[in-house]
Every structure is written in structure tokens, then in C-alpha cells.
mmCIF file of C-alpha atoms in Angstrom:
data_model
loop_
_atom_site.group_PDB
_atom_site.id
_atom_site.type_symbol
_atom_site.label_atom_id
_atom_site.label_comp_id
_atom_site.label_asym_id
_atom_site.label_seq_id
_atom_site.Cartn_x
_atom_site.Cartn_y
_atom_site.Cartn_z
ATOM 1 C CA MET A 1 -0.010 0.033 -0.027
ATOM 2 C CA GLY A 2 2.892 2.439 0.824
ATOM 3 C CA ILE A 3 4.552 1.969 -2.560
ATOM 4 C CA PRO A 4 1.493 2.865 -4.630
ATOM 5 C CA MET A 5 0.822 5.995 -2.425
ATOM 6 C CA VAL A 6 4.382 7.180 -3.120
ATOM 7 C CA ALA A 7 3.946 6.634 -6.833
ATOM 8 C CA THR A 8 0.644 8.541 -6.738
ATOM 9 C CA GLY A 9 2.208 11.320 -4.836
ATOM 10 C CA ARG A 10 4.960 11.644 -7.384
ATOM 11 C CA ARG A 11 2.527 11.494 -10.265
ATOM 12 C CA TRP A 12 0.568 14.480 -8.664
ATOM 13 C CA LEU A 13 3.871 16.255 -7.953
ATOM 14 C CA THR A 14 4.759 16.039 -11.567
ATOM 15 C CA VAL A 15 1.353 17.233 -12.814
ATOM 16 C CA GLY A 16 1.470 20.039 -10.196
ATOM 17 C CA LEU A 17 4.901 21.106 -11.545
ATOM 18 C CA GLY A 18 3.636 21.067 -15.068
ATOM 19 C CA VAL A 19 0.704 23.257 -14.318
ATOM 20 C CA ALA A 20 2.859 25.663 -12.327
ATOM 21 C CA ILE A 21 5.311 25.869 -15.233
ATOM 22 C CA LEU A 22 2.487 26.454 -17.605
ATOM 23 C CA LEU A 23 1.006 29.228 -15.399
ATOM 24 C CA LEU A 24 4.421 30.865 -15.133
ATOM 25 C CA ALA A 25 4.821 30.674 -18.868
ATOM 26 C CA LEU A 26 1.447 32.367 -19.490
ATOM 27 C CA ALA A 27 2.292 35.000 -16.756
ATOM 28 C CA ALA A 28 5.572 35.752 -18.471
ATOM 29 C CA GLY A 29 3.840 36.083 -21.918
ATOM 30 C CA ALA A 30 1.273 38.465 -20.436
ATOM 31 C CA GLY A 31 4.058 40.378 -18.867
ATOM 32 C CA ARG A 32 5.832 40.696 -22.121
ATOM 33 C CA ALA A 33 2.613 41.759 -23.904
ATOM 34 C CA THR A 34 1.988 44.468 -21.322
ATOM 35 C CA ALA A 35 5.623 45.604 -21.616
ATOM 36 C CA GLU A 36 5.273 45.984 -25.409
ATOM 37 C CA VAL A 37 2.729 48.786 -24.881
ATOM 38 C CA PRO A 38 4.983 51.931 -24.816
ATOM 39 C CA VAL A 39 4.273 54.776 -22.420
ATOM 40 C CA ILE A 40 4.163 58.129 -24.337
ATOM 41 C CA ALA A 41 4.935 61.284 -22.303
ATOM 42 C CA ALA A 42 2.929 64.061 -23.921
ATOM 43 C CA ALA A 43 2.418 67.696 -23.108
ATOM 44 C CA SER A 44 -1.233 68.314 -21.774
ATOM 45 C CA ASP A 45 -2.093 70.630 -24.656
ATOM 46 C CA LEU A 46 -2.203 67.496 -26.897
ATOM 47 C CA GLN A 47 -4.696 65.737 -24.725
ATOM 48 C CA PHE A 48 -7.718 65.627 -27.162
ATOM 49 C CA ALA A 49 -5.565 65.639 -30.327
ATOM 50 C CA LEU A 50 -3.319 62.821 -29.381
ATOM 51 C CA GLU A 51 -6.060 60.728 -27.911
ATOM 52 C CA GLU A 52 -7.744 60.728 -31.416
ATOM 53 C CA ILE A 53 -4.478 60.038 -33.120
ATOM 54 C CA ALA A 54 -3.696 57.069 -30.869
ATOM 55 C CA ALA A 55 -7.172 55.696 -31.526
ATOM 56 C CA ARG A 56 -6.496 55.872 -35.370
ATOM 57 C CA PHE A 57 -3.180 54.286 -34.832
ATOM 58 C CA ARG A 58 -4.782 51.456 -32.945
ATOM 59 C CA THR A 59 -7.356 51.045 -35.727
ATOM 60 C CA ASP A 60 -4.803 51.100 -38.526
ATOM 61 C CA THR A 61 -2.090 48.968 -37.006
ATOM 62 C CA GLY A 62 -3.717 46.872 -34.272
ATOM 63 C CA GLN A 63 -1.028 48.199 -31.822
ATOM 64 C CA ASP A 64 -1.656 50.316 -28.689
ATOM 65 C CA VAL A 65 0.290 53.021 -26.823
ATOM 66 C CA LYS A 66 -0.348 54.330 -23.351
ATOM 67 C CA LEU A 67 -0.590 58.147 -23.139
ATOM 68 C CA SER A 68 0.567 60.076 -20.128
ATOM 69 C CA PHE A 69 -0.327 63.858 -20.189
ATOM 70 C CA GLY A 70 1.394 66.525 -18.097
ATOM 71 C CA SER A 71 3.705 69.542 -18.183
ATOM 72 C CA SER A 72 6.724 69.352 -20.362
ATOM 73 C CA GLY A 73 9.037 70.520 -17.694
ATOM 74 C CA ASN A 74 7.921 67.890 -15.225
ATOM 75 C CA PHE A 75 8.307 65.097 -17.956
ATOM 76 C CA ALA A 76 11.847 66.318 -18.777
ATOM 77 C CA ARG A 77 12.908 66.037 -15.122
ATOM 78 C CA GLN A 78 11.270 62.524 -14.920
ATOM 79 C CA ILE A 79 13.070 61.369 -17.918
ATOM 80 C CA ARG A 80 16.319 62.449 -16.438
ATOM 81 C CA GLN A 81 15.477 60.491 -13.242
ATOM 82 C CA GLY A 82 14.762 57.341 -15.296
ATOM 83 C CA ALA A 83 11.108 57.329 -15.963
ATOM 84 C CA PRO A 84 10.260 54.544 -18.410
ATOM 85 C CA PHE A 85 8.886 56.697 -21.207
ATOM 86 C CA GLU A 86 9.694 55.616 -24.844
ATOM 87 C CA MET A 87 8.634 58.823 -26.622
ATOM 88 C CA PHE A 88 8.366 62.472 -25.473
ATOM 89 C CA LEU A 89 6.133 65.019 -27.072
ATOM 90 C CA SER A 90 7.044 68.447 -25.688
ATOM 91 C CA ALA A 91 5.139 71.783 -25.918
ATOM 92 C CA ASP A 92 8.537 73.511 -25.946
ATOM 93 C CA GLU A 93 11.400 72.166 -28.039
ATOM 94 C CA THR A 94 13.913 73.374 -25.561
ATOM 95 C CA TYR A 95 13.253 70.519 -23.229
ATOM 96 C CA VAL A 96 13.866 67.916 -26.003
ATOM 97 C CA LEU A 97 16.981 69.627 -27.187
ATOM 98 C CA GLU A 98 18.512 69.688 -23.732
ATOM 99 C CA LEU A 99 17.699 65.987 -23.281
ATOM 100 C CA ALA A 100 19.283 65.371 -26.646
ATOM 101 C CA ARG A 101 22.313 67.210 -25.645
ATOM 102 C CA ASP A 102 22.618 65.189 -22.412
ATOM 103 C CA GLY A 103 22.244 61.878 -24.111
ATOM 104 C CA PHE A 104 18.734 60.819 -23.097
ATOM 105 C CA THR A 105 17.248 60.653 -26.558
ATOM 106 C CA ARG A 106 17.773 59.228 -30.119
ATOM 107 C CA GLY A 107 18.803 62.346 -31.803
ATOM 108 C CA ASP A 108 17.224 65.887 -31.684
ATOM 109 C CA GLY A 109 13.728 64.601 -32.836
ATOM 110 C CA ASP A 110 11.320 66.443 -35.006
ATOM 111 C CA LEU A 111 9.173 69.604 -34.825
ATOM 112 C CA TYR A 112 5.598 68.379 -35.023
ATOM 113 C CA ALA A 113 3.469 71.466 -34.364
ATOM 114 C CA ILE A 114 3.374 75.146 -33.314
ATOM 115 C CA GLY A 115 0.905 76.068 -30.645
ATOM 116 C CA ARG A 116 -1.103 79.126 -29.868
ATOM 117 C CA ILE A 117 -2.752 80.538 -26.654
ATOM 118 C CA VAL A 118 -6.208 82.027 -26.134
ATOM 119 C CA LEU A 119 -8.128 83.915 -23.526
ATOM 120 C CA ILE A 120 -11.005 81.879 -22.405
ATOM 121 C CA VAL A 121 -13.852 82.976 -20.209
ATOM 122 C CA PRO A 122 -16.544 80.710 -18.872
ATOM 123 C CA HIS A 123 -20.319 81.394 -19.416
ATOM 124 C CA GLY A 124 -21.501 83.918 -16.789
ATOM 125 C CA SER A 125 -18.107 85.449 -16.287
ATOM 126 C CA PRO A 126 -17.829 89.283 -15.891
ATOM 127 C CA LEU A 127 -14.979 89.134 -18.501
ATOM 128 C CA GLN A 128 -15.155 89.428 -22.291
ATOM 129 C CA ALA A 129 -13.303 87.077 -24.595
ATOM 130 C CA ASP A 130 -11.064 89.724 -25.912
ATOM 131 C CA GLY A 131 -7.806 88.478 -27.415
ATOM 132 C CA LEU A 132 -6.067 91.884 -27.042
ATOM 133 C CA LEU A 133 -6.723 91.607 -23.325
ATOM 134 C CA ASP A 134 -8.184 95.134 -23.116
ATOM 135 C CA ASP A 135 -11.208 94.010 -21.060
ATOM 136 C CA LEU A 136 -8.991 92.102 -18.840
ATOM 137 C CA ALA A 137 -6.972 95.098 -18.113
ATOM 138 C CA ALA A 138 -10.054 97.061 -17.418
ATOM 139 C CA ALA A 139 -11.371 94.386 -15.120
ATOM 140 C CA LEU A 140 -8.315 94.676 -13.090
ATOM 141 C CA GLU A 141 -8.896 98.321 -12.569
ATOM 142 C CA ASP A 142 -12.536 98.229 -11.808
ATOM 143 C CA GLY A 143 -12.424 95.182 -9.586
ATOM 144 C CA ARG A 144 -14.345 92.741 -11.629
ATOM 145 C CA LEU A 145 -11.456 90.250 -11.734
ATOM 146 C CA THR A 146 -10.570 88.295 -8.685
ATOM 147 C CA ARG A 147 -9.205 85.020 -10.050
ATOM 148 C CA PHE A 148 -7.542 84.156 -13.321
ATOM 149 C CA ALA A 149 -5.982 80.885 -14.402
ATOM 150 C CA ILE A 150 -2.699 79.962 -16.137
ATOM 151 C CA ALA A 151 -0.420 77.016 -16.166
ATOM 152 C CA ASN A 152 2.519 77.242 -13.863
ATOM 153 C CA PRO A 153 5.218 79.245 -15.755
ATOM 154 C CA GLU A 154 7.991 77.372 -14.025
ATOM 155 C CA HIS A 155 7.618 74.215 -15.743
ATOM 156 C CA ALA A 156 4.665 74.543 -18.156
ATOM 157 C CA PRO A 157 5.363 76.109 -21.547
ATOM 158 C CA TYR A 158 1.877 77.425 -21.966
ATOM 159 C CA GLY A 159 2.087 79.074 -18.624
ATOM 160 C CA LYS A 160 5.391 80.785 -19.533
ATOM 161 C CA ARG A 161 3.814 82.072 -22.749
ATOM 162 C CA ALA A 162 0.768 83.268 -20.884
ATOM 163 C CA GLU A 163 3.231 85.247 -18.540
ATOM 164 C CA GLU A 164 4.884 86.727 -21.483
ATOM 165 C CA ALA A 165 1.687 87.901 -23.053
ATOM 166 C CA LEU A 166 0.474 89.365 -19.757
ATOM 167 C CA ARG A 167 3.749 91.182 -19.461
ATOM 168 C CA HIS A 168 3.561 92.376 -22.975
ATOM 169 C CA LYS A 169 0.011 93.926 -22.077
ATOM 170 C CA GLY A 170 1.670 95.544 -19.083
ATOM 171 C CA ILE A 171 -0.692 93.890 -16.521
ATOM 172 C CA TRP A 172 1.539 91.079 -15.148
ATOM 173 C CA GLU A 173 2.339 92.677 -11.838
ATOM 174 C CA ALA A 174 -1.385 93.702 -11.275
ATOM 175 C CA ILE A 175 -2.612 90.206 -12.079
ATOM 176 C CA GLU A 176 0.058 88.105 -10.375
ATOM 177 C CA SER A 177 -1.599 88.017 -6.980
ATOM 178 C CA ARG A 178 -4.945 86.865 -8.558
ATOM 179 C CA LEU A 179 -3.555 83.926 -10.533
ATOM 180 C CA VAL A 180 -4.718 80.433 -10.006
ATOM 181 C CA LEU A 181 -1.942 78.179 -11.281
ATOM 182 C CA GLY A 182 -2.532 74.894 -12.909
ATOM 183 C CA GLU A 183 0.083 72.100 -12.769
ATOM 184 C CA ASN A 184 -0.240 71.980 -16.486
ATOM 185 C CA VAL A 185 -2.356 73.756 -19.169
ATOM 186 C CA SER A 186 -5.098 71.123 -19.123
ATOM 187 C CA GLN A 187 -5.619 71.830 -15.342
ATOM 188 C CA ALA A 188 -5.454 75.527 -16.143
ATOM 189 C CA ALA A 189 -8.279 75.050 -18.617
ATOM 190 C CA GLN A 190 -10.342 73.245 -15.831
ATOM 191 C CA PHE A 191 -9.785 76.177 -13.618
ATOM 192 C CA ALA A 192 -10.548 78.754 -16.188
ATOM 193 C CA THR A 193 -13.886 77.288 -17.223
ATOM 194 C CA SER A 194 -15.048 76.484 -13.646
ATOM 195 C CA ALA A 195 -15.824 78.427 -10.410
ATOM 196 C CA ASN A 196 -12.115 78.408 -9.597
ATOM 197 C CA ALA A 197 -11.490 81.421 -11.887
ATOM 198 C CA GLN A 198 -13.282 83.979 -14.011
ATOM 199 C CA GLY A 199 -11.156 83.141 -17.093
ATOM 200 C CA GLY A 200 -7.652 82.189 -18.195
ATOM 201 C CA LEU A 201 -5.002 81.840 -20.826
ATOM 202 C CA ILE A 202 -4.857 78.364 -22.222
ATOM 203 C CA ALA A 203 -3.919 76.311 -25.240
ATOM 204 C CA TYR A 204 -5.907 76.927 -28.302
ATOM 205 C CA SER A 205 -5.988 73.094 -28.967
ATOM 206 C CA LEU A 206 -7.957 72.708 -25.705
ATOM 207 C CA ALA A 207 -10.332 75.471 -26.358
ATOM 208 C CA LEU A 208 -11.141 73.863 -29.695
ATOM 209 C CA SER A 209 -12.191 70.619 -28.065
ATOM 210 C CA PRO A 210 -15.945 70.155 -27.687
ATOM 211 C CA LYS A 211 -15.682 69.497 -23.991
ATOM 212 C CA VAL A 212 -13.998 72.833 -23.339
ATOM 213 C CA SER A 213 -15.597 75.027 -25.969
ATOM 214 C CA ALA A 214 -19.037 74.143 -24.533
ATOM 215 C CA LEU A 215 -18.038 75.802 -21.344
ATOM 216 C CA GLY A 216 -17.178 79.385 -22.491
ATOM 217 C CA THR A 217 -15.953 81.535 -25.177
ATOM 218 C CA TYR A 218 -12.329 82.282 -26.270
ATOM 219 C CA ALA A 219 -10.248 84.485 -28.497
ATOM 220 C CA LEU A 220 -6.765 84.124 -29.845
ATOM 221 C CA VAL A 221 -3.961 86.143 -28.344
ATOM 222 C CA PRO A 222 -1.573 87.588 -30.857
ATOM 223 C CA GLU A 223 1.303 85.296 -31.516
ATOM 224 C CA GLU A 224 3.685 88.259 -31.383
ATOM 225 C CA TRP A 225 3.012 88.703 -27.762
ATOM 226 C CA HIS A 226 5.008 85.593 -26.627
ATOM 227 C CA SER A 227 7.919 83.449 -27.864
ATOM 228 C CA PRO A 228 6.904 80.706 -30.277
ATOM 229 C CA LEU A 229 5.518 77.453 -28.958
ATOM 230 C CA LEU A 230 7.761 75.223 -31.086
ATOM 231 C CA GLN A 231 6.537 71.768 -30.176
ATOM 232 C CA ARG A 232 9.112 69.018 -30.597
ATOM 233 C CA MET A 233 8.892 65.084 -30.240
ATOM 234 C CA VAL A 234 11.668 62.607 -29.793
ATOM 235 C CA LEU A 235 12.176 58.935 -29.186
ATOM 236 C CA LEU A 236 14.035 58.199 -25.988
ATOM 237 C CA LYS A 237 16.863 55.659 -25.588
ATOM 238 C CA GLY A 238 14.653 52.651 -24.572
ATOM 239 C CA ALA A 239 12.184 53.021 -27.393
ATOM 240 C CA GLY A 240 10.867 49.837 -28.887
ATOM 241 C CA PRO A 241 9.296 48.947 -32.300
ATOM 242 C CA VAL A 242 5.728 50.069 -31.405
ATOM 243 C CA ALA A 243 6.924 53.446 -30.207
ATOM 244 C CA GLU A 244 9.028 53.764 -33.402
ATOM 245 C CA ARG A 245 5.873 53.105 -35.450
ATOM 246 C CA PHE A 246 3.744 55.604 -33.474
ATOM 247 C CA TYR A 247 6.534 58.265 -33.881
ATOM 248 C CA ALA A 248 6.336 57.778 -37.660
ATOM 249 C CA TYR A 249 2.568 57.636 -37.658
ATOM 250 C CA VAL A 250 2.338 61.103 -35.874
ATOM 251 C CA GLN A 251 4.014 62.584 -38.840
ATOM 252 C CA GLN A 252 1.733 61.015 -41.431
ATOM 253 C CA PRO A 253 -1.181 62.931 -43.212
ATOM 254 C CA ALA A 254 -3.989 61.376 -41.058
ATOM 255 C CA ALA A 255 -2.274 62.707 -37.805
ATOM 256 C CA ARG A 256 -1.414 66.015 -39.289
ATOM 257 C CA THR A 257 -5.208 66.482 -40.222
ATOM 258 C CA VAL A 258 -6.009 65.982 -36.570
ATOM 259 C CA PHE A 259 -3.351 68.388 -35.323
ATOM 260 C CA ARG A 260 -4.615 70.853 -37.871
ATOM 261 C CA ARG A 261 -8.198 70.530 -36.659
ATOM 262 C CA TYR A 262 -7.168 71.276 -33.120
ATOM 263 C CA GLY A 263 -5.616 74.614 -34.210
ATOM 264 C CA PHE A 264 -1.977 73.638 -34.362
ATOM 265 C CA VAL A 265 0.157 75.237 -37.048
ATOM 266 C CA LEU A 266 2.216 72.556 -38.802
ATOM 267 C CA PRO A 267 5.780 72.966 -39.840
ATOM 268 C CA GLY A 268 5.964 74.770 -43.172
ATOM 269 C CA GLU A 269 2.421 76.031 -43.068
ATOM 270 C CA GLU A 270 1.024 79.517 -42.534
ATOM 271 C CA PRO A 271 0.122 80.627 -38.996
ATOM 272 C CA ILE A 272 -3.463 81.031 -37.866
ATOM 273 C CA ASN A 273 -4.928 84.487 -38.031
#
């Protein structure tokens, strides 16, 4: 009786080991499949445009990318600290060129778009959507303005350009104490179109999205009032084949059409009036 029991135990041990090995193999395969989905760091002004482009990429290629939106300055810092991004789309090419200089990228990348800023005011605001900011200046003087949203100029390119435009108008010092700062321009847009502020300077690409445009009215700020928003993308050192394909896809006509629809000026094209 003892011998059959031992044999049975060995048989079950063998089967158990086989099942365990199979499960480990399946888990490893699933891990590889997950690892093959590249994480793309993208400036938050691209939120609506790039989500649409990524969906088209998925339809056309059967491959997926994971999009992470935030401020370009914060992403540049995270990349230097070893964040596992495979591609970086910055709202200011300076961050890409500095990363390239310091050896974090595959070359200098490519200019993919030029951005614009707008003044947006929510429905019911005492402000007018005046691109020359005349009413904004008047509201500072007559007390109508108490809170105004921009992205943080320290690490968000659209926030920096908003500061430049306000300085150009000569109202930066007067408005600075009334600013509500978003961590990125997407958060600034949320503030500007909610009870958190009476308006704000945000990305044109966000204002054109149905979700944001339904919340208020907007007007373009003259591009001469701030330094250009030259937006550059680059593959990072650890980029895999899916990220490479997505990088190429972003430069194709289908993607360029999406960028254009969200108000971006494309390299070689005339600026928006």
C-alpha cells in the first residue's frame, strides 16, 4: 500500500509542477505583452488631439500606446530620473533639445506643431473674450477680476507664454496676486472654465475641443506677444518598435489632419490669423 501511495504522490507532484510551469509561462507572456505597450509622455495641450491620433493608430495597426499627459518641464525632469517613457512630445522644443544634448534621446527629434494661446472665459463670467486683453486690463482696474487661471510658468510652456503675453500687455504685476496656477495647461483650462476662476489663458488646442468650448468663449492672443510654442517630439533611448511606429505615424497625413483641426500650425504652413 505504501509504494502505490508514493507513486501517486510523485504523479501528482509531476502534474502540479507542469501546471505551475504552464502558469508561469502564461504570466511571463502576459508580462511581455504588457511591456510591449509603450508609455508616451505628452504635453497636456495634446490631450484631445493625441487621444484621437492614438485611437486611429490602434485601428490602423492593431497596436496600442499608453498616453501620459502633463507639463513638459515635469516630464523632462522625470526622464532624467529614469522614468520608463519611450517617446516624449514636448510643448517647448527646448526640453527635447536639452535632453538630446545630455544623451537621453535618439537624436534631436522632429518639430511636429506650433501652438497658440487663447483667452477663455466661462459662461457667466464678468470678463469678455477679448484677444487683445483690453477688457482683462479694465477688469483689473474696476475690480471685476478676482481669479485668473494660467499654467505654472515654472515648468509649463503654455504658462510661460501666458506670462509673456500678460507682461507684453503690461498687466503682469497687477494680475500676479490673482492667479490660479494649474500644474499643466489642461488643469489651467479646468480652472478657467469653472468656479475656480473667471477666465484664463490656455492652449488653443484645448479650447477647440467640444468638452472645453461648450463651457465658455475664447479669442486668440496675438502670437507676437509671446515666444513661439515650437513643439518637438523625440524617441527616448529605450524606445521599442511600437513607439517607433507611433513616432512615424504622428508625422503622417492622417495625424497632421487631426493636429490641424485642433488649431496647431504645422511645420511649413502659414500661422492662424
